[in-house]
Coordinates of C-alpha atoms in Angstrom, one line a residue:
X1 CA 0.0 0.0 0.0
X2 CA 1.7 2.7 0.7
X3 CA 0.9 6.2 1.8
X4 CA 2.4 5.6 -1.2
X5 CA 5.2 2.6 -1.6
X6 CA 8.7 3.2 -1.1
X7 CA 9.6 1.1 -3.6
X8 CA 8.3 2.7 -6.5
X9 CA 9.8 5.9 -4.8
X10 CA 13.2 3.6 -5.0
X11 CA 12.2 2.6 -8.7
X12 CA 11.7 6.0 -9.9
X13 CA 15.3 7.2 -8.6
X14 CA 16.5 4.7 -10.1
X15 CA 14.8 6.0 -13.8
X16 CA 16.2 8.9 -13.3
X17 CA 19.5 8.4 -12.2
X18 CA 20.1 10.0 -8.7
X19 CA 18.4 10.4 -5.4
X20 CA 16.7 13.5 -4.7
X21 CA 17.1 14.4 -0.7
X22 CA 13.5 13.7 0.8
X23 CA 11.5 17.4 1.5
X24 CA 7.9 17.4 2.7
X25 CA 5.4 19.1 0.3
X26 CA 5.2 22.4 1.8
X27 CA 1.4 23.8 2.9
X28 CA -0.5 25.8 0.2
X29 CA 0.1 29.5 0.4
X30 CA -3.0 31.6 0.1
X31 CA -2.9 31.9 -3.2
X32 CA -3.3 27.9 -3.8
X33 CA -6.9 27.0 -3.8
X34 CA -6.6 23.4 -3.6
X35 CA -10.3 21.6 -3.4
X36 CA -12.4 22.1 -0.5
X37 CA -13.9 18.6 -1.4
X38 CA -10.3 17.3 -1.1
X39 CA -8.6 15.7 2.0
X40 CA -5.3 17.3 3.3
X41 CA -4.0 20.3 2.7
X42 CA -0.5 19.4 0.8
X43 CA -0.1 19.7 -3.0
X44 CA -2.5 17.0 -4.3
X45 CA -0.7 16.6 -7.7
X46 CA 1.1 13.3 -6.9
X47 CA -1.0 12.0 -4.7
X48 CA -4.4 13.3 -4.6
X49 CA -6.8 10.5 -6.5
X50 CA -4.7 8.5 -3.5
X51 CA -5.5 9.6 -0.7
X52 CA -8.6 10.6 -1.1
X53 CA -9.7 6.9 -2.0
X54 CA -7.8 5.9 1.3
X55 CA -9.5 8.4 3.2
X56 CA -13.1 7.3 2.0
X57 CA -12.2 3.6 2.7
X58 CA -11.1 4.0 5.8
X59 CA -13.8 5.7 6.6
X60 CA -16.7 3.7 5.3
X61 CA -14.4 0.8 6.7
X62 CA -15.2 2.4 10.5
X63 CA -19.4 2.8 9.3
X64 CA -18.5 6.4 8.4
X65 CA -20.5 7.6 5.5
X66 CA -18.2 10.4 3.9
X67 CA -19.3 13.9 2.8
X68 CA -21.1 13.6 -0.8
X69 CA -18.8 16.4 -2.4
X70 CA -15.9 14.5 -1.5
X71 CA -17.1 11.4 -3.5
X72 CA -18.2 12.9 -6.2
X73 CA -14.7 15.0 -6.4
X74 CA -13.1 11.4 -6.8
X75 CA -15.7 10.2 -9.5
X76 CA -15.0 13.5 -11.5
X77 CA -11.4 12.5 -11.5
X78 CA -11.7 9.8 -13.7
X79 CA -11.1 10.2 -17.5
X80 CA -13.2 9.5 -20.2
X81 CA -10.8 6.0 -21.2
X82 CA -12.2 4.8 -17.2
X83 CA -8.5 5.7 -15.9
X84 CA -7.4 7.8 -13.1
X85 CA -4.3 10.0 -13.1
X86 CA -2.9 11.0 -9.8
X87 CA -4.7 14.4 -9.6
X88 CA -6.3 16.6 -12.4
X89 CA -6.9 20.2 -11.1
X90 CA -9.4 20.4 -13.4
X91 CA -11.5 17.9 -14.2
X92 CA -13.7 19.4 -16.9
X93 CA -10.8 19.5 -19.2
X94 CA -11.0 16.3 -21.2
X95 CA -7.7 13.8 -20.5
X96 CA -5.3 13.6 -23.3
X97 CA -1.8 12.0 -23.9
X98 CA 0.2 14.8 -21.6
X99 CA -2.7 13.6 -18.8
X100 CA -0.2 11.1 -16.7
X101 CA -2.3 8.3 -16.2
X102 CA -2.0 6.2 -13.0
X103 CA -3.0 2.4 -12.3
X104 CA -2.1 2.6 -8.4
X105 CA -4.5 5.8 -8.2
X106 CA -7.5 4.2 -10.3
X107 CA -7.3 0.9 -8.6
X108 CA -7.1 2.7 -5.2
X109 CA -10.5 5.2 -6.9
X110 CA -12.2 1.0 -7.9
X111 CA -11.6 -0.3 -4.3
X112 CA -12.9 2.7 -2.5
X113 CA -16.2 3.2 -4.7
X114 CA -16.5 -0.3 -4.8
X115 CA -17.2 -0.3 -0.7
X116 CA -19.1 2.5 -0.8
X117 CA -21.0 0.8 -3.9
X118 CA -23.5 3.0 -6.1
X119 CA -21.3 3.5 -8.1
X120 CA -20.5 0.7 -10.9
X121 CA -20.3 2.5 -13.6
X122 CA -17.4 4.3 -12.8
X123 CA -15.9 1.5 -11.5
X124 CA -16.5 -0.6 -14.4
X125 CA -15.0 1.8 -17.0
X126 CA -12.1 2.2 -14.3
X127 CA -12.0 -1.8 -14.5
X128 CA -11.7 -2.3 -18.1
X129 CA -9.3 0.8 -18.6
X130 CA -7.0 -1.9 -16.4
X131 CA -7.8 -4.8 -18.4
X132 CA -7.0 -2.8 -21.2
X133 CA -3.4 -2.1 -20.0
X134 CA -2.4 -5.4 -18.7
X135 CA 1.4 -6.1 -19.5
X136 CA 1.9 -9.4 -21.2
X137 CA 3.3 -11.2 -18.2
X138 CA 0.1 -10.8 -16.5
X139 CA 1.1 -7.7 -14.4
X140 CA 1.3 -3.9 -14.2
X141 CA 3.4 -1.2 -13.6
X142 CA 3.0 2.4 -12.4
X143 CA 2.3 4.0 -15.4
X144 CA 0.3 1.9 -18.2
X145 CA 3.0 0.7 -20.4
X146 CA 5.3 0.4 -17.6
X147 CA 7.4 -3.0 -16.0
X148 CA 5.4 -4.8 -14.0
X149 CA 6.1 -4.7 -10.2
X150 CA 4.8 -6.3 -7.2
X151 CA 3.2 -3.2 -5.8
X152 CA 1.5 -2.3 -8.5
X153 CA 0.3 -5.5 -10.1
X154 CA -1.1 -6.4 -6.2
X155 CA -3.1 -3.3 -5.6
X156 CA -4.5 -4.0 -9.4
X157 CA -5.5 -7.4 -7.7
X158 CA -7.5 -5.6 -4.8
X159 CA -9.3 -3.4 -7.0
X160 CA -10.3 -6.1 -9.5
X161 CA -11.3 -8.1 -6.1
X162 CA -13.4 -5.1 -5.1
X163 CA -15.6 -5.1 -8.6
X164 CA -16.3 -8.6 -8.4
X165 CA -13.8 -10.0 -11.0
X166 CA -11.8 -12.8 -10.6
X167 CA -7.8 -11.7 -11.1
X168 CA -7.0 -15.4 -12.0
X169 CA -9.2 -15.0 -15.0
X170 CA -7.9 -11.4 -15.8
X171 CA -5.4 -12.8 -18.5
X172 CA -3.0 -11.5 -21.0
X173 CA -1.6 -13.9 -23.3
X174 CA -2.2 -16.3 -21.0
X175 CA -1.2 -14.7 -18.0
X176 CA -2.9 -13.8 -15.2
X177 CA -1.8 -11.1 -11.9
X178 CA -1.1 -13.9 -10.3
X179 CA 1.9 -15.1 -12.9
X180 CA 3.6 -12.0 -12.5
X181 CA 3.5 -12.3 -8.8
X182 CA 5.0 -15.4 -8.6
X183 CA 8.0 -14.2 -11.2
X184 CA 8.9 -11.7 -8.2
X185 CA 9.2 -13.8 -5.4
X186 CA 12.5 -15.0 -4.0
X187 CA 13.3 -18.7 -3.4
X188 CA 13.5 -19.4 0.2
X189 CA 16.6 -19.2 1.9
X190 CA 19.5 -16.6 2.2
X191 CA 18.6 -13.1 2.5
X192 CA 15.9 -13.4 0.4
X193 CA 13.9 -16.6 1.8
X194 CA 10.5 -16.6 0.0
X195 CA 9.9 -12.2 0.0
X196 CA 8.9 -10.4 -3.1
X197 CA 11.0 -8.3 -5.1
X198 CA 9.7 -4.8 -6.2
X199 CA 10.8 -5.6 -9.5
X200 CA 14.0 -7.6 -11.1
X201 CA 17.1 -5.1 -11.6
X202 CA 19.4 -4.0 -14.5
X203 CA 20.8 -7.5 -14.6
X204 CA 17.4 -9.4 -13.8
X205 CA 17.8 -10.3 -10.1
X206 CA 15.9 -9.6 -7.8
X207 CA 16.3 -8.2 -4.1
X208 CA 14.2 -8.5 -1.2
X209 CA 11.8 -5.4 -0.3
X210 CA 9.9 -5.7 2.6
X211 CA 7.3 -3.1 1.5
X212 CA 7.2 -4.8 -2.0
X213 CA 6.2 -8.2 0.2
X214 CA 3.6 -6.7 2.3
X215 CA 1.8 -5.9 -1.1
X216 CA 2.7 -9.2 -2.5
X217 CA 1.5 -10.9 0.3
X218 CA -2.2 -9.1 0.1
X219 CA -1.6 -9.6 -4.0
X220 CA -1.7 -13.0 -3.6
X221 CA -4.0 -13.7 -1.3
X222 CA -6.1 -12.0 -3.7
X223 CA -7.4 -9.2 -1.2
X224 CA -7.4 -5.8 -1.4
X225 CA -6.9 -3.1 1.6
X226 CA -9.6 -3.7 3.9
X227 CA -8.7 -7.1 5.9
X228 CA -10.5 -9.7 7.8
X229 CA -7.8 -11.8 9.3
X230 CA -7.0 -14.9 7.5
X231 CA -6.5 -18.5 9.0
X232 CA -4.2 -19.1 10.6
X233 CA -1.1 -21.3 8.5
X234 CA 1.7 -22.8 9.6
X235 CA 3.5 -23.5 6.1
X236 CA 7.1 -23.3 6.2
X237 CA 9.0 -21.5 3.7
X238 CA 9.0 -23.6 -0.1
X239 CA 8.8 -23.2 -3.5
X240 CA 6.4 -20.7 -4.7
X241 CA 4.4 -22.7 -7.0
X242 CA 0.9 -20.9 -6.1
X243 CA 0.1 -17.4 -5.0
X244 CA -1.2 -19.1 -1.8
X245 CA 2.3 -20.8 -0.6
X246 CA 3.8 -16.8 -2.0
X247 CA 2.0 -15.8 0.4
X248 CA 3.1 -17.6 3.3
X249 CA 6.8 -17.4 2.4
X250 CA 6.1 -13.9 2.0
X251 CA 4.0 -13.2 5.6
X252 CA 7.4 -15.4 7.1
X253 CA 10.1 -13.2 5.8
X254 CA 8.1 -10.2 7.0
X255 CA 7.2 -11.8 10.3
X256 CA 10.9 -12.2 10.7
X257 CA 11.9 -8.5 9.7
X258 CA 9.4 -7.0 12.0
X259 CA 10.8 -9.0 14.6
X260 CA 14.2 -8.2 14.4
X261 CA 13.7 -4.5 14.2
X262 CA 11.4 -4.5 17.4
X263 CA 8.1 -5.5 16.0
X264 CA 8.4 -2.4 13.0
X265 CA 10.2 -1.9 9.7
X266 CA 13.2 0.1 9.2
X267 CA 13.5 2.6 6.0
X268 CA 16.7 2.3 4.4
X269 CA 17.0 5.0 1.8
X270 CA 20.4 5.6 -0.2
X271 CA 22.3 8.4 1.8
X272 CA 19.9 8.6 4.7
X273 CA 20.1 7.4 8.0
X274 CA 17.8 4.3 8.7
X275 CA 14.8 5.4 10.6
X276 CA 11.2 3.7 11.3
X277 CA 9.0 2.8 8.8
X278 CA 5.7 3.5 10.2
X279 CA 3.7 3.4 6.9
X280 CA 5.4 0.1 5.4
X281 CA 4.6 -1.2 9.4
X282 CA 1.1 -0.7 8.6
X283 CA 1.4 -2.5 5.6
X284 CA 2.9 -5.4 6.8
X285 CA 0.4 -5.2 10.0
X286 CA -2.0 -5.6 6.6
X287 CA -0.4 -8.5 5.1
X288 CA 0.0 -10.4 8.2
X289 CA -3.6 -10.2 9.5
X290 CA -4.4 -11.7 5.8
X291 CA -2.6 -14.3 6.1
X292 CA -3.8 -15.4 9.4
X293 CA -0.2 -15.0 11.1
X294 CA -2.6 -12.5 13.7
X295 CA 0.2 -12.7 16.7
X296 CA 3.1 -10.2 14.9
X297 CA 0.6 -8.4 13.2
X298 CA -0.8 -7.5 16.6
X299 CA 2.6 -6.9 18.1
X300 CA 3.5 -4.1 15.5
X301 CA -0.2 -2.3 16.1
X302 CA 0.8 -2.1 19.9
X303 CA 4.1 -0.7 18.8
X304 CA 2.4 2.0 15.9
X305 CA -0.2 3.1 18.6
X306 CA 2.7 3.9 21.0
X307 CA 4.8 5.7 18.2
X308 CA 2.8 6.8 14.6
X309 CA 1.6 9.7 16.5
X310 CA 4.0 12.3 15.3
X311 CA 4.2 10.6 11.5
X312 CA 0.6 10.5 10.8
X313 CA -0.2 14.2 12.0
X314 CA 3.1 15.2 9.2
X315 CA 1.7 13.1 6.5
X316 CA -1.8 13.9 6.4
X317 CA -5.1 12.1 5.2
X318 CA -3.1 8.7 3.7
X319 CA -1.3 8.2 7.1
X320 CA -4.5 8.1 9.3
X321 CA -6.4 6.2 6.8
X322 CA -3.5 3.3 6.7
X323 CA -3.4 3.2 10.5
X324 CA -6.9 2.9 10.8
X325 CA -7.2 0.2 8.0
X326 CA -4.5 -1.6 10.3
X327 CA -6.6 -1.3 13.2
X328 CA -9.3 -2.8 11.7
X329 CA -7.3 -5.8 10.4
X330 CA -6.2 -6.8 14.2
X331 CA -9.9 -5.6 15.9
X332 CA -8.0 -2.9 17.4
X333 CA -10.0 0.3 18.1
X334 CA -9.4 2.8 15.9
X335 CA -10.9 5.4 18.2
X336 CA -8.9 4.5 20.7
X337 CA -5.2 4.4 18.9
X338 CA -2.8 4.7 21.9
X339 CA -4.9 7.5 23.2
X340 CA -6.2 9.0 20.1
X341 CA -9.1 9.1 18.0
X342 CA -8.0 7.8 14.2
X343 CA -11.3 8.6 13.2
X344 CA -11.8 11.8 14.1
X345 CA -8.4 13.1 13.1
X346 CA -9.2 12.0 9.3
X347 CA -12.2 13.9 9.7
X348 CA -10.5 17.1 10.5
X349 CA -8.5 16.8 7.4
X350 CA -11.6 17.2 5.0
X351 CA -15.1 18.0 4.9
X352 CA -17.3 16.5 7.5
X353 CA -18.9 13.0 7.4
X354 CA -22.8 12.7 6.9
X355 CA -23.2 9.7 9.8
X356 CA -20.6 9.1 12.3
X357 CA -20.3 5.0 12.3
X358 CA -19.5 2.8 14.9
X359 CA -16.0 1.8 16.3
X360 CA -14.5 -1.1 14.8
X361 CA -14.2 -3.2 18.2
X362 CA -17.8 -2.4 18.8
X363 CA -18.8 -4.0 15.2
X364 CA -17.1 -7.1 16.2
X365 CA -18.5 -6.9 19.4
X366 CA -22.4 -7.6 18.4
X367 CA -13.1 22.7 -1.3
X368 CA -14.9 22.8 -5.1
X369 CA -13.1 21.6 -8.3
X370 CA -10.6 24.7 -9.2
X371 CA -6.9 24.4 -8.0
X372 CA -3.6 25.4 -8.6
X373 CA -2.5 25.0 -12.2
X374 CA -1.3 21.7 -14.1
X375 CA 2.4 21.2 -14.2
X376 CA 3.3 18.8 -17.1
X377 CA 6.0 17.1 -14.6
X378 CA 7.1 13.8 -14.8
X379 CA 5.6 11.5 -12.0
X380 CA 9.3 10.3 -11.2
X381 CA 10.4 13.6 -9.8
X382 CA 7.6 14.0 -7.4
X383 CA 8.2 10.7 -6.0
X384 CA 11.5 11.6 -5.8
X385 CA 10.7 14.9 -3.9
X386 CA 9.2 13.1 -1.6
X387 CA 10.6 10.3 -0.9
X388 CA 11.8 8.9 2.7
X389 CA 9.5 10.0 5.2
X390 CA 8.5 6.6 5.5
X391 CA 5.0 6.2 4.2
X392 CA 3.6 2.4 3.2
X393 CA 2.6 0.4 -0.1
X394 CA -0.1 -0.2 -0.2
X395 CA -0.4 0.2 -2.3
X396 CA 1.7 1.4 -4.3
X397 CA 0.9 2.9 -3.9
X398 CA 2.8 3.6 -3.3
X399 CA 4.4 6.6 -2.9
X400 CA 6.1 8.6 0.1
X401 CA 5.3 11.5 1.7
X402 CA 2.8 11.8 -0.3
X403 CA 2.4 11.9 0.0
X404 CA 3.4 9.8 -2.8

């Protein structure tokens, strides 16, 4: 998932050539009028489609029904073709081949209208634009066209989950999601045993990436970013020869890093000191619950509600939604995060909710459409920007500070 994924923040250096130092996305000035219908209050144009679509699933995940003008800003953001780009200031202007067209974003846009449903036909179009741009190994990449990576090709998985497809039958000369998955996981044993590459390098290894696994992990399991805890399995690390034993390879390699790092994930950016990884924490906190391996995933929770505080209130909308996504995924109380209120806090970052919902434990228990003007920049550099403040996958989504 991430707030968006680390690794397509490290894939995009790597296009480019160089690391850019991380810097977070400064606040508008007045004279940026950024959608009131939006959440956060950061440049949108990397990552707005994102976490606006985390923000409404998070919410209708906690029986939160979410202000009407915010859902319809994300419908408006689709393009004629079904797709999503990351952010279009102004969606009355028809898409065209500058428009830089995202598949993390629309799947994110699918999987968040899907759960608040009434809306299939956007979701549909959105659905066969994704089809439509399916890479011959069975996968996708960032941008349509693009290698195929684990982040991406997972969160595709989720939102063709979410619609009601079925991603094994989601083929492209033969392959499906699911055949691109399991040509990114490592064998098991040595450093790699059984995670998921983000994608195979110049010379076509490939290298463990624990946020690339978290999303593997959900990828294969077939499930998107709302998660029931799985059974519980006890495979042992083997040959990948379904998505279902990638999985498990992949839940044990991040069961394993989470321990050693005390129950989190470390970020380990080129030319920056290693620091915590709260948002790829979530993400594995994600991947676990899915798999049924409940018992870490719960042990990194406890340690985000005693330390995301600080993160989540600097990244904005994404953050909270991911935290309480993971709450939800161990029956933790998102209302009551280490002290705070998850719910409300995404709240105050964008118009107000029409209902109010119920807490998660006690469900188990029973801005307008102007904005600052388009910059025809590459997507690369703004990852780039702002990479390193250690924001998750998920999705893909990736993308840090993102808020990328």
């Amino acid at each position: 998932m991430n707030v968006r994924s680390s690794a397509a923040v490290l894939a995009a250096v790597a296009v480019i050539g160089a690391a850019t130092p991380a810097a977070a996305d400064p606040s508008p000035s007045p004279s940026q009028a950024f959608p009131s219908a939006l959440y956060g209050d950061k440049d949108p144009k990397y990552d707005g489609v994102w976490r606006q679509s985390l923000a409404l699933l998070a919410q209708d995940t906690v029986g939160v029904k979410p202000a009407a003008k915010s859902v319809q800003w994300l419908t408006r953001q689709q393009c004629a073709d079904g797709s999503f780009a990351s952010y279009r200031p102004d969606p009355t202007t028809a898409c065209d081949a500058k428009t830089m067209l995202d598949t993390n974003a629309t799947s994110a846009a699918v999987q968040a209208l899907s759960a608040l449903g009434g809306h299939e036909d956007v979701t549909r179009k959105a659905v066969g634009w994704l089809k439509s741009v399916q890479n011959k190994d069975g996968g996708w990449g960032y941008s349509p066209g693009g290698a195929s990576d684990t982040n991406s090709t997972s969160i595709v998985i989720g939102a063709l989950a979410a619609a009601g497809e079925k991603p094994d039958q989601v083929e492209k000369d033969g392959k499906s999601p699911y055949d691109a998955l399991l040509k990114l996981a490592l064998p098991c044993g040595g450093d790699g045993d059984g995670a998921f590459a983000f994608q195979p390098d110049k010379k076509g290894e490939l290298a463990a990436n624990a946020d690339a696994t978290a999303a593997g992990v959900l990828g294969a399991l077939g499930t998107g970013m709302v998660v029931e805890p799985g059974k519980k399995s006890d495979a042992t690390c083997e040959k990948a020869a379904t998505p279902q034993q990638a999985a498990a390879n992949g839940a044990g390699y991040l069961t394993a890093a989470l321990a050693k790092d005390g129950d989190h994930l470390m970020s380990a950016l080129a030319g920056a000191e290693p620091q915590p990884d709260f948002g790829n924490t979530a993400d594995a906190v994600l991947a676990l619950a899915a798999q049924g391996d409940t018992a870490q995933a719960e042990k990194s929770v406890r340690w985000l509600e005693k330390n995301s505080a600080s993160w989540a209130a600097q990244s904005g909308p994404a953050a909270y939604a991911q935290l309480i996504l993971a709450a939800h995924a161990t029956g933790t109380n998102p209302r009551d995060f280490g002290g705070a209120d998850l719910v409300k806090q995404l709240g105050t970052t964008g118009p107000a909710p029409q209902t109010t919902g119920k807490t998660t434990s006690e469900a188990s228990d029973k801005k307008e459409d102007s904005g600052s003007d388009f910059f025809g920049v590459w997507w690369y550099v703004g990852v780039c920007l702002v990479a390193g403040i250690g924001i998750g996958f998920l999705f893909t989504g990736r993308k840090k500070q993102q808020q990328l």
